[in-house]
Short mmCIF file of C-alpha atoms in Angstrom, two decimals:
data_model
loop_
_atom_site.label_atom_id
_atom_site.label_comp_id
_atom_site.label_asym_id
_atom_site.label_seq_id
_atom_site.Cartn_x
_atom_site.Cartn_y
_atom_site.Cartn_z
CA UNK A 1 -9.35 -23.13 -46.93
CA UNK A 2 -6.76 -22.95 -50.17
CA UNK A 3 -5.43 -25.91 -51.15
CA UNK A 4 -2.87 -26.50 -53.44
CA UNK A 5 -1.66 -29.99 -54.30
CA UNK A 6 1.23 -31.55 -56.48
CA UNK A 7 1.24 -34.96 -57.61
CA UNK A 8 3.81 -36.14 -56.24
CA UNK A 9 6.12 -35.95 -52.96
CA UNK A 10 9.17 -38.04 -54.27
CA UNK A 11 10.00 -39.35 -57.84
CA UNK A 12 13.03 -40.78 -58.92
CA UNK A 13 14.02 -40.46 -62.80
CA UNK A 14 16.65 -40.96 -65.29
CA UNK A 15 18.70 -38.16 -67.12
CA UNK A 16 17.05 -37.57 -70.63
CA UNK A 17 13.61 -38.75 -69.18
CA UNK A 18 10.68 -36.49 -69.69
CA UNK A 19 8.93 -35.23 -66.58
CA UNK A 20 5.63 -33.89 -65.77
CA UNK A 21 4.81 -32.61 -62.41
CA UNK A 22 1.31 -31.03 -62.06
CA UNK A 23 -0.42 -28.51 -59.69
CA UNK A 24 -3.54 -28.11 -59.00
CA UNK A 25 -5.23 -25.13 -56.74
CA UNK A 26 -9.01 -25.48 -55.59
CA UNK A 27 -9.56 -21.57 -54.91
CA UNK A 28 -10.35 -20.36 -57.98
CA UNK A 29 -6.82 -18.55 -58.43
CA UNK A 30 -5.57 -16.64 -61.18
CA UNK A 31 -1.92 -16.83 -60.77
CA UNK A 32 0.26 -19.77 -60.75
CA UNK A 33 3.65 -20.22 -60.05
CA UNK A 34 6.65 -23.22 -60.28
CA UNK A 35 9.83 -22.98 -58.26
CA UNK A 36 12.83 -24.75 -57.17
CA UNK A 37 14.09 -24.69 -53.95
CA UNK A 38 17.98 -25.61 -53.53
CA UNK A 39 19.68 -25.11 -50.17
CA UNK A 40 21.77 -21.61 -49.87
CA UNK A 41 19.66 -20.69 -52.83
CA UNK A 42 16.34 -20.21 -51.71
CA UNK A 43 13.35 -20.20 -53.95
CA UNK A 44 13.91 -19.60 -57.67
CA UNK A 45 11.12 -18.42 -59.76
CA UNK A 46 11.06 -20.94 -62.85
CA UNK A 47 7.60 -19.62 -64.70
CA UNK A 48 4.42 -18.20 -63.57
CA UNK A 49 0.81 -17.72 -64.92
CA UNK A 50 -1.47 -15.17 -64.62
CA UNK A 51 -3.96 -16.84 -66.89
CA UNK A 52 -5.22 -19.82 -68.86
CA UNK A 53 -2.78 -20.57 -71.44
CA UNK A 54 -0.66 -17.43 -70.71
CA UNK A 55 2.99 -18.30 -68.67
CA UNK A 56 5.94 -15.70 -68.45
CA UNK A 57 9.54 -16.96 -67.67
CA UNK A 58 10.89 -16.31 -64.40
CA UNK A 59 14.55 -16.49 -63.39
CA UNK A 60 15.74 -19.84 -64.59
CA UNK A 61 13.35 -21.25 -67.36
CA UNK A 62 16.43 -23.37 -69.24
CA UNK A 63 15.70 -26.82 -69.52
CA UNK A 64 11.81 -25.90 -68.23
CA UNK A 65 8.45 -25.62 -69.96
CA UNK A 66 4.67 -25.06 -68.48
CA UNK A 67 1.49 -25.78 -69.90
CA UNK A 68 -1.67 -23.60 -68.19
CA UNK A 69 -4.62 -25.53 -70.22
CA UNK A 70 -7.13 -24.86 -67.37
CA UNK A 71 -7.41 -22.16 -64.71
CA UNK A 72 -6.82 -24.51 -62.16
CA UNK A 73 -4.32 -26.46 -63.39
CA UNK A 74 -0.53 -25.41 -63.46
CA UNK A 75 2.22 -28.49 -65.25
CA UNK A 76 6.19 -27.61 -65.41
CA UNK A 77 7.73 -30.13 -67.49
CA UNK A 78 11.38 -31.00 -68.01
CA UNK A 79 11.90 -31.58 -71.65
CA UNK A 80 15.15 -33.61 -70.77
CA UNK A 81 15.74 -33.90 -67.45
CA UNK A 82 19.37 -33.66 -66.04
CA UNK A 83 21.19 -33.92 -62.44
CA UNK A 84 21.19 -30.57 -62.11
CA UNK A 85 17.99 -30.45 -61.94
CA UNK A 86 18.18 -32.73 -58.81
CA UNK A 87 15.84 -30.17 -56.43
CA UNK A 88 12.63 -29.74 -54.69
CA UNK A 89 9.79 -28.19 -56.48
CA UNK A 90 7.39 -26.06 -55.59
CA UNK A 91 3.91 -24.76 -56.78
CA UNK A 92 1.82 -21.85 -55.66
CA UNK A 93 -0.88 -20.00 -56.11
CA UNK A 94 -1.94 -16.41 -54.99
CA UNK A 95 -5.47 -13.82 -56.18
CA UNK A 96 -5.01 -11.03 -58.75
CA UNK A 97 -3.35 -8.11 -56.68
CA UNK A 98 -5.24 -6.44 -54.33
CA UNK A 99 -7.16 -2.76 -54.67
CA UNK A 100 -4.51 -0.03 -54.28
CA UNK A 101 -1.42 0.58 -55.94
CA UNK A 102 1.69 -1.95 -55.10
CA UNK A 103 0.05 -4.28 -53.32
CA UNK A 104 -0.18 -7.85 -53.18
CA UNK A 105 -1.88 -10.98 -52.43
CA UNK A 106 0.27 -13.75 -50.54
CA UNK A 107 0.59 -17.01 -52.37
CA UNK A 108 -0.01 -20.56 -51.20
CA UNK A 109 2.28 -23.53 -51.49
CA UNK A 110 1.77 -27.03 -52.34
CA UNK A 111 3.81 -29.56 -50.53
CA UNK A 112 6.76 -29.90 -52.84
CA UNK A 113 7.62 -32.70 -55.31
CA UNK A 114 11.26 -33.69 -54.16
CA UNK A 115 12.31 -35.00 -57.70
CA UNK A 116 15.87 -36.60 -57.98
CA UNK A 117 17.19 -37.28 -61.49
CA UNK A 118 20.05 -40.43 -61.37
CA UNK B 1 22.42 -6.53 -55.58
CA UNK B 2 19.86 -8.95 -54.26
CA UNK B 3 16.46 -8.07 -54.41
CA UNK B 4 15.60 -9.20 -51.27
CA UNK B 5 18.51 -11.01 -48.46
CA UNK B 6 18.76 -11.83 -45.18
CA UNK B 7 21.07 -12.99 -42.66
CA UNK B 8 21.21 -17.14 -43.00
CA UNK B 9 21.46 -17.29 -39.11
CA UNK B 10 21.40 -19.70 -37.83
CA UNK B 11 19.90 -17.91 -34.37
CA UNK B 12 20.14 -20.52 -31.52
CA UNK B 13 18.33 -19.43 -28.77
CA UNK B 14 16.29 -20.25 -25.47
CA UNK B 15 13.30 -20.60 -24.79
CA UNK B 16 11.42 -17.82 -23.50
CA UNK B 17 14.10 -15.34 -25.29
CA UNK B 18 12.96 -12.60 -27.84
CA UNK B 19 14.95 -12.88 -31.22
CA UNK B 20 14.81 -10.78 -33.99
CA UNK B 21 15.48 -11.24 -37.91
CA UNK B 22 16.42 -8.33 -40.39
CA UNK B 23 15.46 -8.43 -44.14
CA UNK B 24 16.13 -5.53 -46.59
CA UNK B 25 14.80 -4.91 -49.93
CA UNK B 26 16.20 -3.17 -53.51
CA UNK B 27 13.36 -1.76 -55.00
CA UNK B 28 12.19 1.25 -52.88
CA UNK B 29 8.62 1.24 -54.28
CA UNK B 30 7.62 -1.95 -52.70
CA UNK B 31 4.89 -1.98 -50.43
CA UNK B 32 3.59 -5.14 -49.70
CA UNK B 33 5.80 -7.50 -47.61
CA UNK B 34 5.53 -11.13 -46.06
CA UNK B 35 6.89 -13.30 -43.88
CA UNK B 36 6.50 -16.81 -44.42
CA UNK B 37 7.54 -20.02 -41.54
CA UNK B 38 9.23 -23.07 -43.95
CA UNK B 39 9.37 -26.58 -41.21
CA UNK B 40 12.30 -28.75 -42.36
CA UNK B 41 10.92 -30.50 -45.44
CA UNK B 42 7.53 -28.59 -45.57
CA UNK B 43 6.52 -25.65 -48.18
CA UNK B 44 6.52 -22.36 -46.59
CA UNK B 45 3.23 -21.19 -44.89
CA UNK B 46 2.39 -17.33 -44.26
CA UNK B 47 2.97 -16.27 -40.91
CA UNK B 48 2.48 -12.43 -41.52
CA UNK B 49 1.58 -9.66 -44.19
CA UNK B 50 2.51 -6.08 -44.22
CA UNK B 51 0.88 -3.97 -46.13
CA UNK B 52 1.69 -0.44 -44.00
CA UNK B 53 4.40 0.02 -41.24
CA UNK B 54 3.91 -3.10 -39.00
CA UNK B 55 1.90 -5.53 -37.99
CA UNK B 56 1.06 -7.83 -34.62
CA UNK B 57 0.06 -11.19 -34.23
CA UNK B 58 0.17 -12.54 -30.39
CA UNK B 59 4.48 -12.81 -29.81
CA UNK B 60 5.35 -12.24 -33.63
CA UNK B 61 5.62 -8.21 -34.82
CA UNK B 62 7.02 -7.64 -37.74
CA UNK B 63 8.43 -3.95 -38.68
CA UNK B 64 8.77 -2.05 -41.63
CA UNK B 65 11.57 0.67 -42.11
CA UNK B 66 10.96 2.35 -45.69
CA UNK B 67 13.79 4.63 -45.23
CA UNK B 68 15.92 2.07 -44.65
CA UNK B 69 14.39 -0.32 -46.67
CA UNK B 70 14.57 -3.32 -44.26
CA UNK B 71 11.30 -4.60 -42.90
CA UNK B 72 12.01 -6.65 -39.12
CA UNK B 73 10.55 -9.99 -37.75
CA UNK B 74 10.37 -10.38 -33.94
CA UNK B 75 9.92 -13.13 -32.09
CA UNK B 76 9.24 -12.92 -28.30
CA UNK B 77 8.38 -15.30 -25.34
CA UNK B 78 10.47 -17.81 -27.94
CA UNK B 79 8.69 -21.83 -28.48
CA UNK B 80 10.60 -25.01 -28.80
CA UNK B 81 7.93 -25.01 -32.01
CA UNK B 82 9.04 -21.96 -33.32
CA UNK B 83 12.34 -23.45 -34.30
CA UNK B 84 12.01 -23.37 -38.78
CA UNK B 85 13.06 -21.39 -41.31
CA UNK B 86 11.76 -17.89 -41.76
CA UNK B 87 11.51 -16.51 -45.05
CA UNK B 88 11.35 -12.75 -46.28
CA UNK B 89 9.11 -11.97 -49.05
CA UNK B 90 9.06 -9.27 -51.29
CA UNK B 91 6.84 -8.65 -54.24
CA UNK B 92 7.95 -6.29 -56.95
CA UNK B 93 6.77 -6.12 -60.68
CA UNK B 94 4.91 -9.39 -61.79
CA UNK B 95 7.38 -11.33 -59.34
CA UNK B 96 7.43 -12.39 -55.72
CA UNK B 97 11.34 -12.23 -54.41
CA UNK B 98 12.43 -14.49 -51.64
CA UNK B 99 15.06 -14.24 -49.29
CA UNK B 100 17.22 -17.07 -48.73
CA UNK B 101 16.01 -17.57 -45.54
CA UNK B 102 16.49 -17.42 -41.55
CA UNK B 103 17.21 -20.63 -39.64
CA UNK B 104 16.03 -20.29 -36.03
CA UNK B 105 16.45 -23.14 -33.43
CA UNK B 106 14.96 -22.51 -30.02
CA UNK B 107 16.74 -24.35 -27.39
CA UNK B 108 15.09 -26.50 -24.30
#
């Protein structure tokens, strides 16, 4: 059974604080992923991983940066955190793609880390 | 354009009623397709994959319409515990695209 876990359900921080929120997946994954979830929004890509120390920006990496030091191991950091980044984060994890042209694996979510930044 | 939408709902309906939810798609290449079930609060779990043009499991079927590039989600014989959010996704490139979601609330 995949799990994927985040360290943390809630925290609470100040505006200019540093954050780290890891992930960690226990299935041997290659690819890693960090969103935010805001409502009317949906899920926003932030970065993703498809291997140790490798990370690609996704839709909205300002203000965001990831570290992928192990294969299990997936941290988003906020450099400087502000309100706006007031949001519910989420990590996943999926296989490489599947045999056959186009297709996919589906990925696997961690709780969420509801972070709000005061 | 949106790579991927859907229609926000929300779908109130009673039990024992068949819904179903729309989602279409941009890129016209795609072929893998997923619907995931998000509870209030929760991360979003998998409730289906489509890899060809459908796919059953016990009262959910889920559609896929290349020409029209909209893939379906039916519900039938609707659950008090099916009320959540269902989400459309659509992989494309090196990214997975979510919809913004489809609230459902079955009603006693």
């Amino acid at each position: 059974d995949v799990k994927v876990t985040q360290s943390s359900r809630y925290l609470v921080k100040r505006t200019g604080e540093k954050v780290f929120l890891e992930c960690v997946q226990d299935m041997d994954h290659e690819n890693m992923f960090w969103y935010r979830q805001d409502p009317g929004l949906g899920l926003r890509l932030i970065y993703f991983s498809y291997d140790v120390k490798m990370k690609e920006k996704g839709d909205i990496p300002e203000g965001y940066s990831v570290s992928r030091e192990k294969k299990e191991r997936f941290s988003l950091i906020l450099e400087s955190a502000s309100t706006n980044q007031t949001s519910m984060y989420l990590c996943a994890s999926s296989p490489l793609k599947r045999a056959g042209v186009g297709r996919y694996n589906e990925q696997f979510f961690g709780p969420g880390t509801r972070l709000t930044v005061l | 354009r949106k790579e991927v939408e859907q229609d926000p709902g929300p779908f109130n309906v009673p039990e024992g009623a068949t819904v179903a939810f729309n989602c279409t798609y941009s890129n016209s290449a795609s072929q893998s397709f997923f619907w995931y079930r998000q509870d209030c609060r929760k991360e979003p779990k998998l409730l289906m994959s489509v890899y060809s043009s459908g796919n059953e499991d016990g009262r959910f079927t889920a559609q896929l319409n290349r020409a029209s590039q909209y893939i379906s989600l039916l519900i039938r014989d609707s659950k008090l515990s099916d009320s959540a959010t269902y989400l459309c996704v659509v992989p494309t490139g090196n990214q997975f695209y979510f919809g913004t979601g489809t609230s459902l609330t079955v009603i006693p």
